[in-house]
Short mmCIF file of C-alpha atoms and ligand atoms in Angstrom, two decimals:
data_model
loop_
_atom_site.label_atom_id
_atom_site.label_comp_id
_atom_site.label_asym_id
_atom_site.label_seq_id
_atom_site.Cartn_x
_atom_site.Cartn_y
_atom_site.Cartn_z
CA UNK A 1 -19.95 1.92 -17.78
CA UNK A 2 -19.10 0.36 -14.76
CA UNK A 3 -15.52 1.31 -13.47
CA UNK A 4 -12.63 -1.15 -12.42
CA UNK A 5 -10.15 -1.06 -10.03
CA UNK A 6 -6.89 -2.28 -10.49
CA UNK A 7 -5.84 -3.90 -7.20
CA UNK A 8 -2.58 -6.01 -6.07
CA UNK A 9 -3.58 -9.59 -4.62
CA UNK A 10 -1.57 -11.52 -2.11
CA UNK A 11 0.34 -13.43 -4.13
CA UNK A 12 1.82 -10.33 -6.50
CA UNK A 13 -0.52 -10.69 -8.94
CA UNK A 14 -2.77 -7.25 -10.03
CA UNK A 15 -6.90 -7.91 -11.00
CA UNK A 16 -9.70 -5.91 -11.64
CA UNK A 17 -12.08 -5.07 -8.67
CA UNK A 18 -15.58 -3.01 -8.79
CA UNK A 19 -14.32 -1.66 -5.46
CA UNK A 20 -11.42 0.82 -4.92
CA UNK A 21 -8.91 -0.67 -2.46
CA UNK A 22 -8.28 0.69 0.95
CA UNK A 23 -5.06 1.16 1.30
CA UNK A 24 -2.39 2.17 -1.74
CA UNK A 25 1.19 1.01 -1.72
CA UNK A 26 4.95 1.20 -3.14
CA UNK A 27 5.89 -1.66 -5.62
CA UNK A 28 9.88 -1.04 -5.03
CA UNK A 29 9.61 0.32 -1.59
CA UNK A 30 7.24 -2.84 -0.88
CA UNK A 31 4.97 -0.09 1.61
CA UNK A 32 1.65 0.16 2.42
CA UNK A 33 -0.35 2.67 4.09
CA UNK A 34 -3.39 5.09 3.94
CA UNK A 35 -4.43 6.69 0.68
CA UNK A 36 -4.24 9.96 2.10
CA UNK A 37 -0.76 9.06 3.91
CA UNK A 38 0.68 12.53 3.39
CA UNK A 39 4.59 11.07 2.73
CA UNK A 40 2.67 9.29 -0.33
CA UNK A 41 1.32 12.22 -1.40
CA UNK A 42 4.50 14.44 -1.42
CA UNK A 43 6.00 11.66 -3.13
CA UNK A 44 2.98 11.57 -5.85
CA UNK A 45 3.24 15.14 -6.09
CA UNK A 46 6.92 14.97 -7.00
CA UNK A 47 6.31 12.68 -9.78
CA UNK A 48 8.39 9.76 -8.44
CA UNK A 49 5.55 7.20 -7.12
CA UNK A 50 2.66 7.05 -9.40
CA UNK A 51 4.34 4.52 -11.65
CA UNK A 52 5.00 2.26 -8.48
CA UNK A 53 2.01 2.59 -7.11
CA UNK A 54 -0.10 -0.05 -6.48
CA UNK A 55 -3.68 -0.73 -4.39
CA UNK A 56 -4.47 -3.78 -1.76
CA UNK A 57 -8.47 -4.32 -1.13
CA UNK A 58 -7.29 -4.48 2.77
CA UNK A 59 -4.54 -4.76 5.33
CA UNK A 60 -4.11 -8.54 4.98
CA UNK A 61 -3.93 -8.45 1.80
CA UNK A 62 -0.88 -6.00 1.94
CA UNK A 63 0.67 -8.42 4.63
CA UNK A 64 0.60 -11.54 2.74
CA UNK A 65 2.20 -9.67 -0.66
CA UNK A 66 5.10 -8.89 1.54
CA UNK A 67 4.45 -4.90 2.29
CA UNK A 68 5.28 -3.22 5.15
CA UNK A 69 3.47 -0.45 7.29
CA UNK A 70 4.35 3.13 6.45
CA UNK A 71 6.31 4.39 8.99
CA UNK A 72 4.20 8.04 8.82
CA UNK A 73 0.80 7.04 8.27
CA UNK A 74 0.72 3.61 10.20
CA UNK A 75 2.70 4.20 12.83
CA UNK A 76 0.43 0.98 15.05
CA UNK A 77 0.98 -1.42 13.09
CA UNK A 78 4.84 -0.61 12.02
CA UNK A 79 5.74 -0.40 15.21
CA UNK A 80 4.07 -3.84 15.86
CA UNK A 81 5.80 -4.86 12.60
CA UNK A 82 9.42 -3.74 14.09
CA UNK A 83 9.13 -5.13 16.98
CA UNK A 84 8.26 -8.66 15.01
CA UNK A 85 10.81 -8.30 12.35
ZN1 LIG B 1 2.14 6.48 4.81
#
């Protein structure tokens, strides 16, 4: 059986991808980052974030759906991002 990723596209919308996305994100918090971003983790760990969470194939990707950089495991490109807000 071949396994599927759920990712989130661009426009909002979630499909099914052979490949597991690259980055992982917060739905309410509308945050990207790294899918070992240790602030992600304590907040999977603590129960609060797996329901929110949501993947992007790429950086892009998490751009053009409206998602910001995480603040602890981004720090590049949210400072660029503050400093173009
Ligand atoms: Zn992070």
């Amino acid at each position: 059986m071949t396994k599927a990723y759920t990712l989130n596209a661009a426009d909002g919308q979630q499909y099914s991808s052979p490949t597991p996305g690259r980055l992982g994100g917060h739905r309410r918090a509308r945050i990207y980052g790294r899918l070992d971003c240790p602030s992600a983790l304590r907040a999977i760990a603590a129960g609060q974030y797996v329901t929110h969470r949501v993947f992007f194939a790429d950086e892009p990707t998490a751009v053009a759906a409206g998602y910001r950089p995480c603040a602890v495991c981004m720090t590049e490109a949210y400072r660029r991002w503050k400093s173009h807000r």
